[in-house]
mmCIF file of N, CA, C and O in Angstrom:
data_model
loop_
_atom_site.group_PDB
_atom_site.id
_atom_site.type_symbol
_atom_site.label_atom_id
_atom_site.label_comp_id
_atom_site.label_asym_id
_atom_site.label_seq_id
_atom_site.Cartn_x
_atom_site.Cartn_y
_atom_site.Cartn_z
ATOM 1 N N MET A 1 0.854 -1.174 0.000
ATOM 2 C CA MET A 1 0.000 0.000 0.000
ATOM 3 C C MET A 1 0.903 1.240 0.000
ATOM 4 O O MET A 1 1.867 1.316 0.747
ATOM 5 N N ASN A 2 0.580 2.201 -0.824
ATOM 6 C CA ASN A 2 1.394 3.409 -0.914
ATOM 7 C C ASN A 2 0.980 4.445 0.137
ATOM 8 O O ASN A 2 0.055 4.234 0.929
ATOM 9 N N ILE A 3 1.647 5.575 0.125
ATOM 10 C CA ILE A 3 1.393 6.617 1.131
ATOM 11 C C ILE A 3 -0.018 7.190 1.001
ATOM 12 O O ILE A 3 -0.632 7.563 2.001
ATOM 13 N N TRP A 4 -0.544 7.234 -0.211
ATOM 14 C CA TRP A 4 -1.885 7.792 -0.393
ATOM 15 C C TRP A 4 -2.940 6.878 0.217
ATOM 16 O O TRP A 4 -3.920 7.346 0.777
ATOM 17 N N GLY A 5 -2.723 5.590 0.121
ATOM 18 C CA GLY A 5 -3.638 4.649 0.758
ATOM 19 C C GLY A 5 -3.633 4.788 2.269
ATOM 20 O O GLY A 5 -4.679 4.738 2.924
ATOM 21 N N TRP A 6 -2.444 4.959 2.837
ATOM 22 C CA TRP A 6 -2.356 5.160 4.287
ATOM 23 C C TRP A 6 -3.015 6.467 4.702
ATOM 24 O O TRP A 6 -3.626 6.556 5.766
ATOM 25 N N LEU A 7 -2.887 7.498 3.884
ATOM 26 C CA LEU A 7 -3.521 8.778 4.190
ATOM 27 C C LEU A 7 -5.044 8.646 4.182
ATOM 28 O O LEU A 7 -5.724 9.228 5.037
ATOM 29 N N ILE A 8 -5.571 7.849 3.270
ATOM 30 C CA ILE A 8 -7.007 7.597 3.235
ATOM 31 C C ILE A 8 -7.446 6.855 4.491
ATOM 32 O O ILE A 8 -8.444 7.203 5.129
ATOM 33 N N VAL A 9 -6.691 5.828 4.866
ATOM 34 C CA VAL A 9 -7.037 5.038 6.046
ATOM 35 C C VAL A 9 -6.991 5.884 7.312
ATOM 36 O O VAL A 9 -7.946 5.913 8.107
ATOM 37 N N PHE A 10 -5.884 6.582 7.523
ATOM 38 C CA PHE A 10 -5.760 7.379 8.737
ATOM 39 C C PHE A 10 -6.720 8.564 8.755
ATOM 40 O O PHE A 10 -7.210 8.960 9.810
ATOM 41 N N GLY A 11 -7.004 9.131 7.597
ATOM 42 C CA GLY A 11 -7.960 10.233 7.522
ATOM 43 C C GLY A 11 -9.365 9.809 7.886
ATOM 44 O O GLY A 11 -10.068 10.497 8.638
ATOM 45 N N SER A 12 -9.789 8.660 7.376
ATOM 46 C CA SER A 12 -11.145 8.205 7.689
ATOM 47 C C SER A 12 -11.277 7.794 9.154
ATOM 48 O O SER A 12 -12.274 8.096 9.804
ATOM 49 N N VAL A 13 -10.260 7.135 9.696
ATOM 50 C CA VAL A 13 -10.298 6.753 11.108
ATOM 51 C C VAL A 13 -10.232 7.991 12.003
ATOM 52 O O VAL A 13 -10.966 8.103 12.989
ATOM 53 N N GLY A 14 -9.372 8.946 11.654
ATOM 54 C CA GLY A 14 -9.263 10.172 12.445
ATOM 55 C C GLY A 14 -10.551 10.972 12.458
ATOM 56 O O GLY A 14 -10.954 11.500 13.496
ATOM 57 N N ALA A 15 -11.222 11.056 11.314
ATOM 58 C CA ALA A 15 -12.487 11.784 11.254
ATOM 59 C C ALA A 15 -13.558 11.086 12.083
ATOM 60 O O ALA A 15 -14.339 11.742 12.776
ATOM 61 N N ALA A 16 -13.583 9.759 12.040
ATOM 62 C CA ALA A 16 -14.574 9.020 12.821
ATOM 63 C C ALA A 16 -14.327 9.162 14.322
ATOM 64 O O ALA A 16 -15.266 9.362 15.109
ATOM 65 N N VAL A 17 -13.070 9.083 14.726
ATOM 66 C CA VAL A 17 -12.737 9.246 16.148
ATOM 67 C C VAL A 17 -13.043 10.670 16.600
ATOM 68 O O VAL A 17 -13.553 10.890 17.702
ATOM 69 N N GLY A 18 -12.742 11.656 15.764
ATOM 70 C CA GLY A 18 -13.054 13.040 16.099
ATOM 71 C C GLY A 18 -14.540 13.274 16.261
ATOM 72 O O GLY A 18 -14.977 13.976 17.178
ATOM 73 N N PHE A 19 -15.331 12.677 15.381
ATOM 74 C CA PHE A 19 -16.789 12.801 15.484
ATOM 75 C C PHE A 19 -17.296 12.165 16.774
ATOM 76 O O PHE A 19 -18.168 12.718 17.450
ATOM 77 N N THR A 20 -16.733 11.013 17.134
ATOM 78 C CA THR A 20 -17.124 10.344 18.373
ATOM 79 C C THR A 20 -16.750 11.177 19.593
ATOM 80 O O THR A 20 -17.554 11.334 20.523
ATOM 81 N N LEU A 21 -15.538 11.718 19.615
ATOM 82 C CA LEU A 21 -15.115 12.554 20.744
ATOM 83 C C LEU A 21 -15.960 13.816 20.847
ATOM 84 O O LEU A 21 -16.319 14.242 21.957
ATOM 85 N N TYR A 22 -16.283 14.418 19.713
ATOM 86 C CA TYR A 22 -17.127 15.603 19.727
ATOM 87 C C TYR A 22 -18.500 15.279 20.312
ATOM 88 O O TYR A 22 -19.036 16.024 21.115
ATOM 89 N N GLY A 23 -19.056 14.142 19.902
ATOM 90 C CA GLY A 23 -20.339 13.720 20.446
ATOM 91 C C GLY A 23 -20.271 13.435 21.936
ATOM 92 O O GLY A 23 -21.190 13.765 22.693
ATOM 93 N N MET A 24 -19.185 12.819 22.379
ATOM 94 C CA MET A 24 -19.024 12.545 23.809
ATOM 95 C C MET A 24 -18.910 13.839 24.607
ATOM 96 O O MET A 24 -19.422 13.940 25.711
ATOM 97 N N GLY A 25 -18.234 14.827 24.040
ATOM 98 C CA GLY A 25 -18.059 16.091 24.752
ATOM 99 C C GLY A 25 -19.325 16.911 24.851
ATOM 100 O O GLY A 25 -19.525 17.650 25.820
ATOM 101 N N THR A 26 -20.195 16.794 23.869
ATOM 102 C CA THR A 26 -21.415 17.601 23.876
ATOM 103 C C THR A 26 -22.608 16.878 24.500
ATOM 104 O O THR A 26 -23.620 17.511 24.775
ATOM 105 N N ALA A 27 -22.513 15.589 24.728
ATOM 106 C CA ALA A 27 -23.663 14.814 25.190
ATOM 107 C C ALA A 27 -23.751 14.711 26.712
ATOM 108 O O ALA A 27 -24.553 13.952 27.213
ATOM 109 N N THR A 28 -22.962 15.457 27.432
ATOM 110 C CA THR A 28 -22.997 15.381 28.886
ATOM 111 C C THR A 28 -23.731 16.592 29.452
ATOM 112 O O THR A 28 -23.968 17.578 28.761
ATOM 113 N N LEU A 29 -24.072 16.521 30.737
ATOM 114 C CA LEU A 29 -24.727 17.662 31.380
ATOM 115 C C LEU A 29 -23.793 18.860 31.469
ATOM 116 O O LEU A 29 -24.223 19.999 31.372
ATOM 117 N N GLN A 30 -22.517 18.592 31.689
ATOM 118 C CA GLN A 30 -21.518 19.652 31.695
ATOM 119 C C GLN A 30 -20.575 19.409 30.519
ATOM 120 O O GLN A 30 -19.663 18.587 30.607
ATOM 121 N N PRO A 31 -20.792 20.106 29.407
ATOM 122 C CA PRO A 31 -19.949 19.869 28.230
ATOM 123 C C PRO A 31 -18.474 20.128 28.523
ATOM 124 O O PRO A 31 -18.121 21.073 29.225
ATOM 125 N N SER A 32 -17.637 19.261 28.000
ATOM 126 C CA SER A 32 -16.199 19.381 28.194
ATOM 127 C C SER A 32 -15.594 20.107 26.996
ATOM 128 O O SER A 32 -15.566 19.569 25.887
ATOM 129 N N GLY A 33 -15.123 21.303 27.234
ATOM 130 C CA GLY A 33 -14.558 22.116 26.159
ATOM 131 C C GLY A 33 -13.326 21.500 25.538
ATOM 132 O O GLY A 33 -13.115 21.594 24.329
ATOM 133 N N GLN A 34 -12.515 20.838 26.349
ATOM 134 C CA GLN A 34 -11.288 20.245 25.826
ATOM 135 C C GLN A 34 -11.596 19.074 24.884
ATOM 136 O O GLN A 34 -11.003 18.974 23.817
ATOM 137 N N ILE A 35 -12.526 18.216 25.254
ATOM 138 C CA ILE A 35 -12.885 17.091 24.393
ATOM 139 C C ILE A 35 -13.557 17.589 23.115
ATOM 140 O O ILE A 35 -13.315 17.061 22.029
ATOM 141 N N ILE A 36 -14.372 18.620 23.230
ATOM 142 C CA ILE A 36 -15.023 19.186 22.047
ATOM 143 C C ILE A 36 -13.982 19.745 21.080
ATOM 144 O O ILE A 36 -14.051 19.511 19.864
ATOM 145 N N ASP A 37 -13.005 20.469 21.605
ATOM 146 C CA ASP A 37 -11.954 21.042 20.749
ATOM 147 C C ASP A 37 -11.118 19.951 20.080
ATOM 148 O O ASP A 37 -10.811 20.043 18.882
ATOM 149 N N ILE A 38 -10.752 18.922 20.824
ATOM 150 C CA ILE A 38 -9.973 17.821 20.246
ATOM 151 C C ILE A 38 -10.794 17.115 19.171
ATOM 152 O O ILE A 38 -10.275 16.763 18.107
ATOM 153 N N GLY A 39 -12.075 16.918 19.425
ATOM 154 C CA GLY A 39 -12.940 16.286 18.439
ATOM 155 C C GLY A 39 -13.047 17.095 17.162
ATOM 156 O O GLY A 39 -12.993 16.543 16.061
ATOM 157 N N LYS A 40 -13.199 18.403 17.296
ATOM 158 C CA LYS A 40 -13.272 19.268 16.112
ATOM 159 C C LYS A 40 -11.987 19.200 15.298
ATOM 160 O O LYS A 40 -12.017 19.100 14.067
ATOM 161 N N ILE A 41 -10.856 19.275 15.986
ATOM 162 C CA ILE A 41 -9.561 19.238 15.297
ATOM 163 C C ILE A 41 -9.385 17.914 14.562
ATOM 164 O O ILE A 41 -8.986 17.885 13.399
ATOM 165 N N LEU A 42 -9.685 16.808 15.236
ATOM 166 C CA LEU A 42 -9.547 15.500 14.593
ATOM 167 C C LEU A 42 -10.483 15.343 13.404
ATOM 168 O O LEU A 42 -10.108 14.764 12.378
ATOM 169 N N MET A 43 -11.702 15.847 13.524
ATOM 170 C CA MET A 43 -12.640 15.762 12.399
ATOM 171 C C MET A 43 -12.122 16.522 11.192
ATOM 172 O O MET A 43 -12.112 16.004 10.077
ATOM 173 N N VAL A 44 -11.697 17.753 11.406
ATOM 174 C CA VAL A 44 -11.252 18.591 10.295
ATOM 175 C C VAL A 44 -9.984 18.018 9.651
ATOM 176 O O VAL A 44 -9.902 17.878 8.428
ATOM 177 N N VAL A 45 -9.003 17.673 10.476
ATOM 178 C CA VAL A 45 -7.749 17.122 9.944
ATOM 179 C C VAL A 45 -8.004 15.782 9.249
ATOM 180 O O VAL A 45 -7.429 15.505 8.194
ATOM 181 N N GLY A 46 -8.877 14.957 9.817
ATOM 182 C CA GLY A 46 -9.191 13.672 9.199
ATOM 183 C C GLY A 46 -9.856 13.820 7.849
ATOM 184 O O GLY A 46 -9.513 13.115 6.897
ATOM 185 N N VAL A 47 -10.800 14.731 7.745
ATOM 186 C CA VAL A 47 -11.483 14.937 6.459
ATOM 187 C C VAL A 47 -10.523 15.508 5.423
ATOM 188 O O VAL A 47 -10.537 15.100 4.252
ATOM 189 N N ILE A 48 -9.655 16.421 5.835
ATOM 190 C CA ILE A 48 -8.671 16.986 4.905
ATOM 191 C C ILE A 48 -7.701 15.904 4.435
ATOM 192 O O ILE A 48 -7.398 15.803 3.240
ATOM 193 N N ALA A 49 -7.200 15.089 5.366
ATOM 194 C CA ALA A 49 -6.291 14.005 4.998
ATOM 195 C C ALA A 49 -6.975 13.007 4.074
ATOM 196 O O ALA A 49 -6.377 12.522 3.105
ATOM 197 N N LEU A 50 -8.229 12.697 4.355
ATOM 198 C CA LEU A 50 -8.988 11.777 3.508
ATOM 199 C C LEU A 50 -9.148 12.336 2.100
ATOM 200 O O LEU A 50 -8.945 11.626 1.110
ATOM 201 N N ALA A 51 -9.478 13.604 1.997
ATOM 202 C CA ALA A 51 -9.668 14.224 0.682
ATOM 203 C C ALA A 51 -8.358 14.281 -0.103
ATOM 204 O O ALA A 51 -8.323 13.941 -1.295
ATOM 205 N N ILE A 52 -7.276 14.682 0.553
ATOM 206 C CA ILE A 52 -5.985 14.754 -0.129
ATOM 207 C C ILE A 52 -5.537 13.363 -0.562
ATOM 208 O O ILE A 52 -5.063 13.171 -1.687
ATOM 209 N N GLY A 53 -5.682 12.393 0.317
ATOM 210 C CA GLY A 53 -5.290 11.033 -0.022
ATOM 211 C C GLY A 53 -6.092 10.469 -1.178
ATOM 212 O O GLY A 53 -5.544 9.821 -2.072
ATOM 213 N N PHE A 54 -7.393 10.717 -1.185
ATOM 214 C CA PHE A 54 -8.239 10.194 -2.260
ATOM 215 C C PHE A 54 -7.904 10.839 -3.594
ATOM 216 O O PHE A 54 -7.779 10.152 -4.611
ATOM 217 N N VAL A 55 -7.747 12.155 -3.604
ATOM 218 C CA VAL A 55 -7.425 12.850 -4.863
ATOM 219 C C VAL A 55 -6.060 12.405 -5.385
ATOM 220 O O VAL A 55 -5.905 12.131 -6.584
ATOM 221 N N ALA A 56 -5.072 12.300 -4.504
ATOM 222 C CA ALA A 56 -3.745 11.880 -4.934
ATOM 223 C C ALA A 56 -3.742 10.422 -5.392
ATOM 224 O O ALA A 56 -3.068 10.070 -6.366
ATOM 225 N N TRP A 57 -4.504 9.582 -4.716
ATOM 226 C CA TRP A 57 -4.583 8.173 -5.119
ATOM 227 C C TRP A 57 -5.221 8.036 -6.493
ATOM 228 O O TRP A 57 -4.747 7.270 -7.334
ATOM 229 N N LYS A 58 -6.302 8.790 -6.727
ATOM 230 C CA LYS A 58 -6.961 8.737 -8.031
ATOM 231 C C LYS A 58 -6.046 9.290 -9.120
ATOM 232 O O LYS A 58 -6.090 8.824 -10.253
ATOM 233 N N ALA A 59 -5.225 10.266 -8.796
ATOM 234 C CA ALA A 59 -4.332 10.858 -9.796
ATOM 235 C C ALA A 59 -3.168 9.935 -10.131
ATOM 236 O O ALA A 59 -2.615 10.024 -11.242
ATOM 237 N N THR A 60 -2.785 9.051 -9.223
ATOM 238 C CA THR A 60 -1.624 8.222 -9.470
ATOM 239 C C THR A 60 -1.965 6.803 -9.914
ATOM 240 O O THR A 60 -1.072 6.041 -10.252
ATOM 241 N N THR A 61 -3.234 6.436 -9.913
ATOM 242 C CA THR A 61 -3.611 5.097 -10.369
ATOM 243 C C THR A 61 -4.045 5.154 -11.827
ATOM 244 O O THR A 61 -4.399 6.206 -12.345
ATOM 245 N N ARG A 62 -4.046 4.004 -12.445
ATOM 246 C CA ARG A 62 -4.459 3.934 -13.845
ATOM 247 C C ARG A 62 -5.947 4.120 -13.976
ATOM 248 O O ARG A 62 -6.725 3.610 -13.156
ATOM 249 N N SER A 63 -6.366 4.829 -14.992
ATOM 250 C CA SER A 63 -7.788 5.111 -15.153
ATOM 251 C C SER A 63 -8.509 4.047 -15.961
ATOM 252 O O SER A 63 -9.721 3.999 -15.944
ATOM 253 N N HIS A 64 -7.784 3.193 -16.668
ATOM 254 C CA HIS A 64 -8.453 2.147 -17.445
ATOM 255 C C HIS A 64 -8.180 0.778 -16.829
ATOM 256 O O HIS A 64 -7.150 0.559 -16.222
ATOM 257 N N ARG A 65 -9.131 -0.096 -17.001
ATOM 258 C CA ARG A 65 -8.993 -1.450 -16.457
ATOM 259 C C ARG A 65 -8.683 -2.403 -17.597
ATOM 260 O O ARG A 65 -9.339 -2.393 -18.624
ATOM 261 N N VAL A 66 -7.723 -3.246 -17.360
ATOM 262 C CA VAL A 66 -7.320 -4.213 -18.405
ATOM 263 C C VAL A 66 -7.670 -5.598 -17.961
ATOM 264 O O VAL A 66 -7.583 -5.980 -16.862
#
């Protein structure tokens, strides 16, 4: 697996973990600002990494199937 594949994997996992942490931080009676901030950062960075990895992977793979 090349670097773009790893970027896709880590980006999707990071975005999912960030979404979960954000939900955990907001779903309590006393919202935790630190968990909410970490969740937001992980979501944004994960989605960006996923998008960059996907675009780069599509650009470097063959477009026709043999």
